[in-house]
PDB file of C-alpha atoms in Angstrom:
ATOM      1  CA  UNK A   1      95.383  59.310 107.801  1.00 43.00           C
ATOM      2  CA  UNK A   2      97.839  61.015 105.572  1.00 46.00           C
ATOM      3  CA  UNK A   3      97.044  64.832 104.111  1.00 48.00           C
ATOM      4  CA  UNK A   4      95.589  63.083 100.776  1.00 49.00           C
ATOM      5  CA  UNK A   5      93.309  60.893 102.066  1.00 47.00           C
ATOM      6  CA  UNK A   6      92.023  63.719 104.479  1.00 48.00           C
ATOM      7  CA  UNK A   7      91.818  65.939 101.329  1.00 51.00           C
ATOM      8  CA  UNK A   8      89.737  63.277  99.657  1.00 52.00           C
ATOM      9  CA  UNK A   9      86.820  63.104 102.009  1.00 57.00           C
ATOM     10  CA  UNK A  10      83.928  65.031 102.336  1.00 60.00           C
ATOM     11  CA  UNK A  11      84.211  66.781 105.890  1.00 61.00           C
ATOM     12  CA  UNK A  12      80.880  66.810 107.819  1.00 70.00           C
ATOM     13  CA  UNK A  13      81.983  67.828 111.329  1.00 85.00           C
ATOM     14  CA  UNK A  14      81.099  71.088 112.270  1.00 88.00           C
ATOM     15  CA  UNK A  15      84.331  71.677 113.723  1.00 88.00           C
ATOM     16  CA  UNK A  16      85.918  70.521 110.550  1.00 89.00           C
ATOM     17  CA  UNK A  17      84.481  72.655 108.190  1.00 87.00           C
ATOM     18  CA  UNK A  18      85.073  75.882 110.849  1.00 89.00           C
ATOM     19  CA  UNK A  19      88.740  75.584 110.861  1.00 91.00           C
ATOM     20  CA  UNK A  20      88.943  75.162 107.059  1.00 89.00           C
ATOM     21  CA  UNK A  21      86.920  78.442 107.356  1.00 90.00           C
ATOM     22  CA  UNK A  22      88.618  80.025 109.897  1.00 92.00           C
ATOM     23  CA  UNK A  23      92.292  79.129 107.891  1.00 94.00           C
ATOM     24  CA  UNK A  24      90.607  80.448 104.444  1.00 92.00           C
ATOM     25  CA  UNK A  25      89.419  84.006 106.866  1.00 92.00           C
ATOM     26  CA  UNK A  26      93.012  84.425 107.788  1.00 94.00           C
ATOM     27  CA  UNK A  27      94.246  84.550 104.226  1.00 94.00           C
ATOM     28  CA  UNK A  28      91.080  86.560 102.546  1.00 92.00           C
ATOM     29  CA  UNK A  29      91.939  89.067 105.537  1.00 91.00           C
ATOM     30  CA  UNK A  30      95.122  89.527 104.309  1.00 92.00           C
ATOM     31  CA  UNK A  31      94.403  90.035 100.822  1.00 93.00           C
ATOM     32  CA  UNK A  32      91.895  92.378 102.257  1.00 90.00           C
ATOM     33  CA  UNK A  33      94.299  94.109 104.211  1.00 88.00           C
ATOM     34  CA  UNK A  34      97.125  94.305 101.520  1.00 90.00           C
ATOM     35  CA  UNK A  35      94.206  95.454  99.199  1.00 90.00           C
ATOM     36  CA  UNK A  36      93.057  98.001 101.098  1.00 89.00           C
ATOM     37  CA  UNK A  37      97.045  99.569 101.512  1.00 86.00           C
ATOM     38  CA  UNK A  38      96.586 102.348  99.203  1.00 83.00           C
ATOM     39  CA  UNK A  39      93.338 103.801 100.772  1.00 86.00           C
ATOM     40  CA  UNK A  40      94.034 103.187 104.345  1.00 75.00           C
ATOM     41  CA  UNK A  41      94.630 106.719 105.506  1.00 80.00           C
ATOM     42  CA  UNK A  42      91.019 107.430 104.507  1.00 84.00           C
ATOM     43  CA  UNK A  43      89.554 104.295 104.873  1.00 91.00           C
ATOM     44  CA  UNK A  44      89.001 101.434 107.887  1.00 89.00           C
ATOM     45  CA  UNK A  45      88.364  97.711 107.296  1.00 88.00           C
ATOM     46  CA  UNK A  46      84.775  98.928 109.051  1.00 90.00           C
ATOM     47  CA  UNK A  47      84.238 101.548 107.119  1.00 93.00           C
ATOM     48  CA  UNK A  48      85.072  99.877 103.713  1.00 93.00           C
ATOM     49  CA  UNK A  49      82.299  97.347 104.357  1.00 92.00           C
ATOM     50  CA  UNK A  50      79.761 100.342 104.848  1.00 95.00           C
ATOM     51  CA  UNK A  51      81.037 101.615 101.085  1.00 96.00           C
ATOM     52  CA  UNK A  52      80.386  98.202 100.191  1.00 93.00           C
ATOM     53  CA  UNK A  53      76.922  98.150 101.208  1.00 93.00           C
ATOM     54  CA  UNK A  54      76.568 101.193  99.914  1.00 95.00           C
ATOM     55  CA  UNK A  55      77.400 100.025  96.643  1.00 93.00           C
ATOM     56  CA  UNK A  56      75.094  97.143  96.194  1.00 89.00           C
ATOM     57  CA  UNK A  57      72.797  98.587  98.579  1.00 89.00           C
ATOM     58  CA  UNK A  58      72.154 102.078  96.892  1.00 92.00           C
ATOM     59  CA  UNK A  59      71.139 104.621  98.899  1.00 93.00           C
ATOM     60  CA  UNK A  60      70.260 103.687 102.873  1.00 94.00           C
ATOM     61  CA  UNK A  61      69.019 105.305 105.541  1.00 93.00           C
ATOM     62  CA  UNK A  62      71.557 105.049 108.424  1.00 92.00           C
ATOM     63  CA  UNK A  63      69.069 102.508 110.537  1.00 92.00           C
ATOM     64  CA  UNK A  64      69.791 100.325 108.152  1.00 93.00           C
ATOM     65  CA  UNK A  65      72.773 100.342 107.684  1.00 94.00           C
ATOM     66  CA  UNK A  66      73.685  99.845 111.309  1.00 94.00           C
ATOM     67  CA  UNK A  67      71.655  96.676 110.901  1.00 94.00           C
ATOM     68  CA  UNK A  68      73.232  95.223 107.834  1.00 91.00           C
ATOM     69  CA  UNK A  69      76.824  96.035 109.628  1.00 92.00           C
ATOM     70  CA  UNK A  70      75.699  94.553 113.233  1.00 92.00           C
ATOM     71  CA  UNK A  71      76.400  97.961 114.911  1.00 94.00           C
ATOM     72  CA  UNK A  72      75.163 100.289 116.500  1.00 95.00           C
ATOM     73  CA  UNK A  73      72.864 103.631 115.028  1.00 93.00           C
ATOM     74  CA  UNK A  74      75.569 105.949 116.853  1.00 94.00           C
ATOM     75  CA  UNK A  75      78.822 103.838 115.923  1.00 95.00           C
ATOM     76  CA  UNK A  76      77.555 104.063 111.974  1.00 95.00           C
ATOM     77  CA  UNK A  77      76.808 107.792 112.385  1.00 95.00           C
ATOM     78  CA  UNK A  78      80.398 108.176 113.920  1.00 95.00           C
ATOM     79  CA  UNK A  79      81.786 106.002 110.713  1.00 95.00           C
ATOM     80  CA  UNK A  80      79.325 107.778 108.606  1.00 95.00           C
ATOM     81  CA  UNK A  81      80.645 111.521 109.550  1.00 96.00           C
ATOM     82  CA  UNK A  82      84.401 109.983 109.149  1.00 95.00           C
ATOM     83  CA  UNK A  83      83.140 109.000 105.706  1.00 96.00           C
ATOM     84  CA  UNK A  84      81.459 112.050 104.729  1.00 96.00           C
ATOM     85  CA  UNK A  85      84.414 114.460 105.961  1.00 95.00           C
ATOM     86  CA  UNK A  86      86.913 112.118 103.458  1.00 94.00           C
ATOM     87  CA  UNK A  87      84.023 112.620 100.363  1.00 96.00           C
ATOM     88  CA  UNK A  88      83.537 108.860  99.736  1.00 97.00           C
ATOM     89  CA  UNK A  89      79.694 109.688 101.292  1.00 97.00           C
ATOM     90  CA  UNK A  90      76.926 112.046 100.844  1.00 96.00           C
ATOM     91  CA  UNK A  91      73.872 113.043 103.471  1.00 94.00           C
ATOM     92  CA  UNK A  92      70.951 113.602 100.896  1.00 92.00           C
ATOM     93  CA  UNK A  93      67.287 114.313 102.221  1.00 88.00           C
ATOM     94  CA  UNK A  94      65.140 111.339 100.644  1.00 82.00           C
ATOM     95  CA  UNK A  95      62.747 112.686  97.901  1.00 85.00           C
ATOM     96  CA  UNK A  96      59.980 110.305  98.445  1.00 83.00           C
ATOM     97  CA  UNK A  97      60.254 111.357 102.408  1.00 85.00           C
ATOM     98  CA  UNK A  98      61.375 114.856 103.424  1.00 86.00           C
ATOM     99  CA  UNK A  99      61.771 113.772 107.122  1.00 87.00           C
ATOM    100  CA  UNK A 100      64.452 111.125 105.666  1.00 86.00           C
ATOM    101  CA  UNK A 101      68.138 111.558 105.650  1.00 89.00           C
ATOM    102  CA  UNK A 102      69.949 109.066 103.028  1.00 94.00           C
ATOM    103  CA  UNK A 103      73.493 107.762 102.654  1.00 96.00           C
ATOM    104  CA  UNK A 104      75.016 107.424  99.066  1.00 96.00           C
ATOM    105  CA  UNK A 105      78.401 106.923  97.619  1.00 97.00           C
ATOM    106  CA  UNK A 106      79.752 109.959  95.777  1.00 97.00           C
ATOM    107  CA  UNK A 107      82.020 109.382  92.846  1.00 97.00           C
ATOM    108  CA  UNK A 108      85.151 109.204  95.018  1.00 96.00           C
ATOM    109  CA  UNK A 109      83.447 106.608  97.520  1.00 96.00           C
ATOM    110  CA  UNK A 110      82.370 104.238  94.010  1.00 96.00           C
ATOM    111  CA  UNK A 111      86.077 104.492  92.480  1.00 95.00           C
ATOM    112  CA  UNK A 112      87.129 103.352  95.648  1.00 95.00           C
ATOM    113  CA  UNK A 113      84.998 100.463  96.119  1.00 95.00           C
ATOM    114  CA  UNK A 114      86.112  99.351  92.443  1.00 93.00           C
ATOM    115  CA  UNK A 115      89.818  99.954  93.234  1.00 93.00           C
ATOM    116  CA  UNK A 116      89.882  98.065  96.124  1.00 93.00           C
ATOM    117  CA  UNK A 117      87.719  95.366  94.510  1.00 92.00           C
ATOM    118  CA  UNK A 118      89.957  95.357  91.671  1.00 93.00           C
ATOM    119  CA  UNK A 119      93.163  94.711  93.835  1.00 93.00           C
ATOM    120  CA  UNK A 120      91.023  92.096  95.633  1.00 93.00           C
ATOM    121  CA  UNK A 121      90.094  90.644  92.407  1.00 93.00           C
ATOM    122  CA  UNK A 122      93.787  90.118  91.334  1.00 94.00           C
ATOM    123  CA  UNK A 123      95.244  88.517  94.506  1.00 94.00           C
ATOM    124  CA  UNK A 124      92.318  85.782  94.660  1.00 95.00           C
ATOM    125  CA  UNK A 125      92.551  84.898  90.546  1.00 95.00           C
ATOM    126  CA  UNK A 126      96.339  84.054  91.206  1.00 96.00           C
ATOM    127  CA  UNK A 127      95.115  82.061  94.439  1.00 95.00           C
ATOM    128  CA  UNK A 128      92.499  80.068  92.489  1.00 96.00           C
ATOM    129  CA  UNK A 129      94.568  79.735  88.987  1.00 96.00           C
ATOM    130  CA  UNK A 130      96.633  77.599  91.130  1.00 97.00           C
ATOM    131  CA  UNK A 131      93.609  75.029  91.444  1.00 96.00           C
ATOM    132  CA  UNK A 132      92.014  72.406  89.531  1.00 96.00           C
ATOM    133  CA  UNK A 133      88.963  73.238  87.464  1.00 94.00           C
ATOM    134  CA  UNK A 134      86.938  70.546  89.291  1.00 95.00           C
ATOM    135  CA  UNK A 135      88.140  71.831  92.887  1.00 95.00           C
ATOM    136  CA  UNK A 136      87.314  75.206  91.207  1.00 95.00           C
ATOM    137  CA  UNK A 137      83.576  74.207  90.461  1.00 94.00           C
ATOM    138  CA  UNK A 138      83.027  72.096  94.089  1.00 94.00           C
ATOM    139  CA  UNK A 139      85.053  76.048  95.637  1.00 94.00           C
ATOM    140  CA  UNK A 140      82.146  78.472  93.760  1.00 92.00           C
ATOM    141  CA  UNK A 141      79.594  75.720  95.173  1.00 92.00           C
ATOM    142  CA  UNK A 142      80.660  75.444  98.535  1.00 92.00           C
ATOM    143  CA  UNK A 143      81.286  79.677  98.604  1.00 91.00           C
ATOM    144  CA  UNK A 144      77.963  80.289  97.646  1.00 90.00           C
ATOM    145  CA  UNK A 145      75.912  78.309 100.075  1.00 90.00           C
ATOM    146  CA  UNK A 146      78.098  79.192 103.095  1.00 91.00           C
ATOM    147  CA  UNK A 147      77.667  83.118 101.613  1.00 88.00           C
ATOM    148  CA  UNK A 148      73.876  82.841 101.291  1.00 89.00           C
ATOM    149  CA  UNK A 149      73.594  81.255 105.126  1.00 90.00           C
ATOM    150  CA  UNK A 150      75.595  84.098 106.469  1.00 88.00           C
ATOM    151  CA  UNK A 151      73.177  86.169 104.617  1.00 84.00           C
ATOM    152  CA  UNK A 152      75.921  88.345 102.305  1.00 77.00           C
ATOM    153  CA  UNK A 153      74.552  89.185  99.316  1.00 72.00           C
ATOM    154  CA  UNK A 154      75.953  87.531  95.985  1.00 72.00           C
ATOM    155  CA  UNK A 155      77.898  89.861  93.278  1.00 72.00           C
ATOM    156  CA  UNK A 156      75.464  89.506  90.281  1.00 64.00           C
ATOM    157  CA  UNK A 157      78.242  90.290  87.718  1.00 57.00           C
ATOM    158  CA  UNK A 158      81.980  91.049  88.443  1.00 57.00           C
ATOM    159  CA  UNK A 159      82.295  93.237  85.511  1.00 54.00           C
ATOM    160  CA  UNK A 160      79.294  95.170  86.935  1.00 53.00           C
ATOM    161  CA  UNK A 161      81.182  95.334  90.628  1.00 51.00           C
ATOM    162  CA  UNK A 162      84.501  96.247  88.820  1.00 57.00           C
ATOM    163  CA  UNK A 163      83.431  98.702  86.069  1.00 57.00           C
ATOM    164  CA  UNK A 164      79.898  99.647  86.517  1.00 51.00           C
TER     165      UNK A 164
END
């Protein structure tokens, strides 16, 4: 079957649809990676995800966080401190709960996020501008079901990720 035809149909097989995955992973890393150039004394792949949870999470307690990142409590207090000593993160007592500690972005950590995002942003608009408006449509459908069964949460507005 030649790369048209292939193109054409639907893929059902599990296996299928992983490598098209796993081939689309390799490239968003890089983008993330090249994205992520100008920060990367200061900041990790790892540790950008917690400012990005941060950022649509608001403030979290650290438990939390470790859960939404898959780690460990005393791997995200380790990332946390790393954070905090760079100024991208603040340790605030919770008001509604004294005996609380919570994380927040400072200023620093948000124009980060939005930098990086930005950068992001750019790279993957010249990747899709290169598609059809119908693959684009079938892409946005396809991207938000697989997003909402691996449970990441959906940007509710780009401008609002971007420039809030």
């Amino acid at each position: 079957m030649g790369r048209a035809a292939a193109t054409a149909r639907m893929p059902d097989d599990v296996d299928e649809v992983s490598r098209a995955v796993l081939t689309a992973s390799r490239m968003l890393a890089a983008i993330s990676a090249r994205s992520l150039s100008d920060v990367e004394e200061r900041v990790t792949l790892p540790q950008f995800r917690m400012l990005v949870l941060l950022s649509t999470q608001g403030p979290s307690k650290l438990v939390a966080l470790a859960d939404l990142l898959g780690t460990a409590p005393s791997s995200t207090m380790r990332m946390v401190d790393r954070l905090i000593s760079t100024g991208l993160v603040l340790r605030e007592t919770n008001p509604g709960n004294r005996r609380e500690t919570l994380l927040r972005l400072t200023d620093d950590g948000r124009r980060t996020v939005q930098d990086v995002t930005r950068r992001r942003h750019h790279e993957i608009t010249a990747i899709v501008q290169k598609m059809a408006s119908e693959q684009r449509a079938t892409l946005v459908q396809a991207l938000d079901i697989f997003n909402q069964a691996g449970g990441e949460p959906l940007i509710a507005q780009l401008d609002e990720t971007l420039n809030p």
